[in-house]
Amino acid sequence: MRAWITDQSSHAGLSFREVPDPPQREDEALIQVQAFAPNPGDLAALATAEPGSVPGWDGAGTVLRRAPNGSGPEEGQSVIFLGSQGGWAQMRSVPTATIAVTPNGADPALMSAIPVPVTSALRALRGLGSLLGRRLLVVGANSAVGAAAVQLAARSGAHVVAIARDQAAHERVRQLGAAEVHATMDTVSLPVFAALDVVGGPHLVAAYSLLAPGGTVIALGHAAGHDEHFPFGAFVAGPTNFDRTISTFFLGSQNGLGSEMEYLAAEVHAGRHTIGGLDQRSWTALGLWVGDDSVRSPNRTVFLVD
Ligand SMILES: NC(=O)c1ccc[n+]([C@@H]2O[C@H](COP(=O)([O-])OP(=O)(O)OC[C@H]3O[C@@H](n4cnc5c(N)ncnc54)[C@H](OP(=O)(O)O)[C@@H]3O)[C@@H](O)[C@H]2O)c1
């Protein structure tokens, strides 16, 4: 099969090659990959990936060969999947625990944008318990994870206070269900029940400062790439700011994601959950896209595999 493999001698750190088909374990389905949408985590992991390995976490495709132990979807079914490596290839083997069947007629390009960001948003929000009637801060609301969190939280009855640095994105974030949209946290005056932050750095510090007693910030992402410096007093509790916590999140440590991915695929296919505009390209253009920021578009990029 053809695949992208890590190759530090090439410009992008990737080479397009003919490689052996992937082995298949007892609990793995062999999947024909139709589309994948690289995540920031995929790109960050390239630097430390084993030379000659196939990167890529998630995507959409069809089952070529069912798992030998009989678990998971049958041959020919359309699926989305999560896995720690091997996705940027024509075929990959994936544990059936992280595969979900997609609805008949679902667009593989759209489906491939679901697994990591949307499932992360759903799982992280679940950890906060009921959001009904509560103020939830989403920091980085125009990101893939943030946009999913805004929609899921609004549908759960939260009053979503969204932060998106780009004013041009504010109308879109409002349409996704945010009750308030701010460019910075300086204009958020009332405390929030909880926060989900994908930006990190000073944003995490500011989100923590807005928590009501008992509130939690989920530090899900660190897109800004900045350190966090908390001022003296940030962790001194008083009558208005006791029992506040910061919690980390890692999708890779979450079990049983298949049913949630299946639910999300159905919601996206039915138009009840919005992914947003996609920039669709041939997967042969992946190396150029990874190696050169200037060819990237603001929309989520999906690569179609032939
Ligand atoms: N912990 C986990 O298991 C897990 C799972 C999924 C994702 N993540 C992490 O979550 C983060 C978001 O992922 P994603 O897929 O949603 O990424 P994404 O769609 O690429 O979005 C990144 C967002 O960060 C914003 N941003 C970047 N630098 C910023 C800065 N200096 N100040 C303010 N905003 C800034 C961008 O704002 P603009 O829209 O204005 O450009 C964009 O909205 C990443 O760090 C990713 O690695 C973690």
Tab-separated table of C-alpha atoms in Angstrom, residues 93-200:
chain	number	residue	atom	x	y	z
A	93	SER	CA	-5.614	-1.753	11.489
A	94	VAL	CA	-7.642	-0.251	14.345
A	95	PRO	CA	-8.830	-1.774	17.658
A	96	THR	CA	-12.580	-2.268	17.400
A	97	ALA	CA	-13.053	-0.421	20.726
A	98	THR	CA	-12.213	2.835	18.922
A	99	ILE	CA	-14.258	2.307	15.759
A	100	ALA	CA	-17.813	3.564	15.167
A	101	VAL	CA	-20.185	2.804	12.311
A	102	THR	CA	-21.329	5.915	10.416
A	103	PRO	CA	-24.832	6.445	8.974
A	104	ASN	CA	-25.652	5.243	5.450
A	105	GLY	CA	-24.606	7.824	2.895
A	106	ALA	CA	-22.457	9.825	5.321
A	107	ASP	CA	-19.706	11.871	3.682
A	108	PRO	CA	-16.307	10.370	4.673
A	109	ALA	CA	-14.627	13.793	4.500
A	110	LEU	CA	-17.089	15.271	7.001
A	111	MET	CA	-16.979	12.154	9.181
A	112	SER	CA	-13.169	12.194	9.329
A	113	ALA	CA	-13.247	15.565	11.097
A	114	ILE	CA	-15.155	14.094	14.082
A	115	PRO	CA	-13.032	11.632	16.065
A	116	VAL	CA	-10.353	13.542	18.017
A	117	PRO	CA	-11.806	17.057	18.401
A	118	VAL	CA	-15.525	16.367	18.779
A	119	THR	CA	-15.132	13.269	20.951
A	120	SER	CA	-12.681	15.191	23.163
A	121	ALA	CA	-15.187	17.999	23.617
A	122	LEU	CA	-17.969	15.565	24.507
A	123	ARG	CA	-15.902	13.564	26.993
A	124	ALA	CA	-14.410	16.637	28.651
A	125	LEU	CA	-17.833	18.237	29.119
A	126	ARG	CA	-19.273	14.995	30.517
A	127	GLY	CA	-16.680	15.194	33.281
A	128	LEU	CA	-18.269	18.437	34.486
A	129	GLY	CA	-21.657	16.843	35.223
A	130	SER	CA	-24.925	18.646	34.502
A	131	LEU	CA	-24.534	21.978	32.706
A	132	LEU	CA	-28.236	22.818	32.769
A	133	GLY	CA	-28.664	26.516	33.548
A	134	ARG	CA	-24.965	26.942	34.328
A	135	ARG	CA	-22.422	29.408	32.898
A	136	LEU	CA	-19.729	27.561	30.965
A	137	LEU	CA	-16.678	29.368	29.598
A	138	VAL	CA	-15.211	27.981	26.345
A	139	VAL	CA	-11.780	29.467	25.635
A	140	GLY	CA	-10.735	29.065	21.992
A	141	ALA	CA	-14.328	28.740	20.813
A	142	ASN	CA	-13.417	28.972	17.124
A	143	SER	CA	-11.153	25.913	17.264
A	144	ALA	CA	-12.275	22.437	16.227
A	145	VAL	CA	-12.595	21.338	19.872
A	146	GLY	CA	-14.017	24.678	21.023
A	147	ALA	CA	-16.700	24.859	18.331
A	148	ALA	CA	-17.806	21.339	19.241
A	149	ALA	CA	-17.857	22.219	22.949
A	150	VAL	CA	-19.975	25.325	22.342
A	151	GLN	CA	-22.602	23.268	20.504
A	152	LEU	CA	-22.667	20.330	22.912
A	153	ALA	CA	-22.789	22.567	25.986
A	154	ALA	CA	-25.522	24.797	24.554
A	155	ARG	CA	-27.613	21.717	23.749
A	156	SER	CA	-27.064	20.538	27.321
A	157	GLY	CA	-28.682	23.726	28.597
A	158	ALA	CA	-25.542	25.696	29.473
A	159	HIS	CA	-25.254	29.462	29.155
A	160	VAL	CA	-22.119	29.382	26.995
A	161	VAL	CA	-19.665	32.248	27.386
A	162	ALA	CA	-17.343	31.884	24.388
A	163	ILE	CA	-13.902	33.419	23.898
A	164	ALA	CA	-12.607	33.714	20.311
A	165	ARG	CA	-9.777	36.129	19.573
A	166	ASP	CA	-10.909	36.663	15.970
A	167	GLN	CA	-13.897	39.068	15.857
A	168	ALA	CA	-14.750	37.788	12.373
A	169	ALA	CA	-15.586	34.409	13.924
A	170	HIS	CA	-17.997	35.801	16.544
A	171	GLU	CA	-21.163	35.503	14.468
A	172	ARG	CA	-20.363	31.861	13.644
A	173	VAL	CA	-19.732	31.076	17.334
A	174	ARG	CA	-23.048	32.724	18.254
A	175	GLN	CA	-24.836	30.610	15.646
A	176	LEU	CA	-23.298	27.493	17.191
A	177	GLY	CA	-25.142	28.348	20.394
A	178	ALA	CA	-22.986	30.701	22.464
A	179	ALA	CA	-25.011	33.142	24.556
A	180	GLU	CA	-22.077	35.574	24.802
A	181	VAL	CA	-18.970	35.890	22.636
A	182	HIS	CA	-15.940	37.907	23.769
A	183	ALA	CA	-12.568	38.526	22.134
A	184	THR	CA	-10.826	38.383	25.527
A	185	MET	CA	-11.731	37.400	29.074
A	186	ASP	CA	-11.330	41.004	30.267
A	187	THR	CA	-14.961	41.710	29.322
A	188	VAL	CA	-16.410	38.684	31.134
A	189	SER	CA	-17.711	40.113	34.399
A	190	LEU	CA	-19.670	37.324	36.108
A	191	PRO	CA	-18.102	34.117	37.462
A	192	VAL	CA	-18.565	30.857	35.587
A	193	PHE	CA	-19.481	27.392	36.847
A	194	ALA	CA	-16.706	25.784	34.763
A	195	ALA	CA	-14.383	26.395	31.826
A	196	LEU	CA	-12.945	24.392	28.962
A	197	ASP	CA	-9.704	25.900	27.681
A	198	VAL	CA	-7.865	24.818	24.508
A	199	VAL	CA	-5.488	27.808	24.341
A	200	GLY	CA	-3.511	27.670	27.603
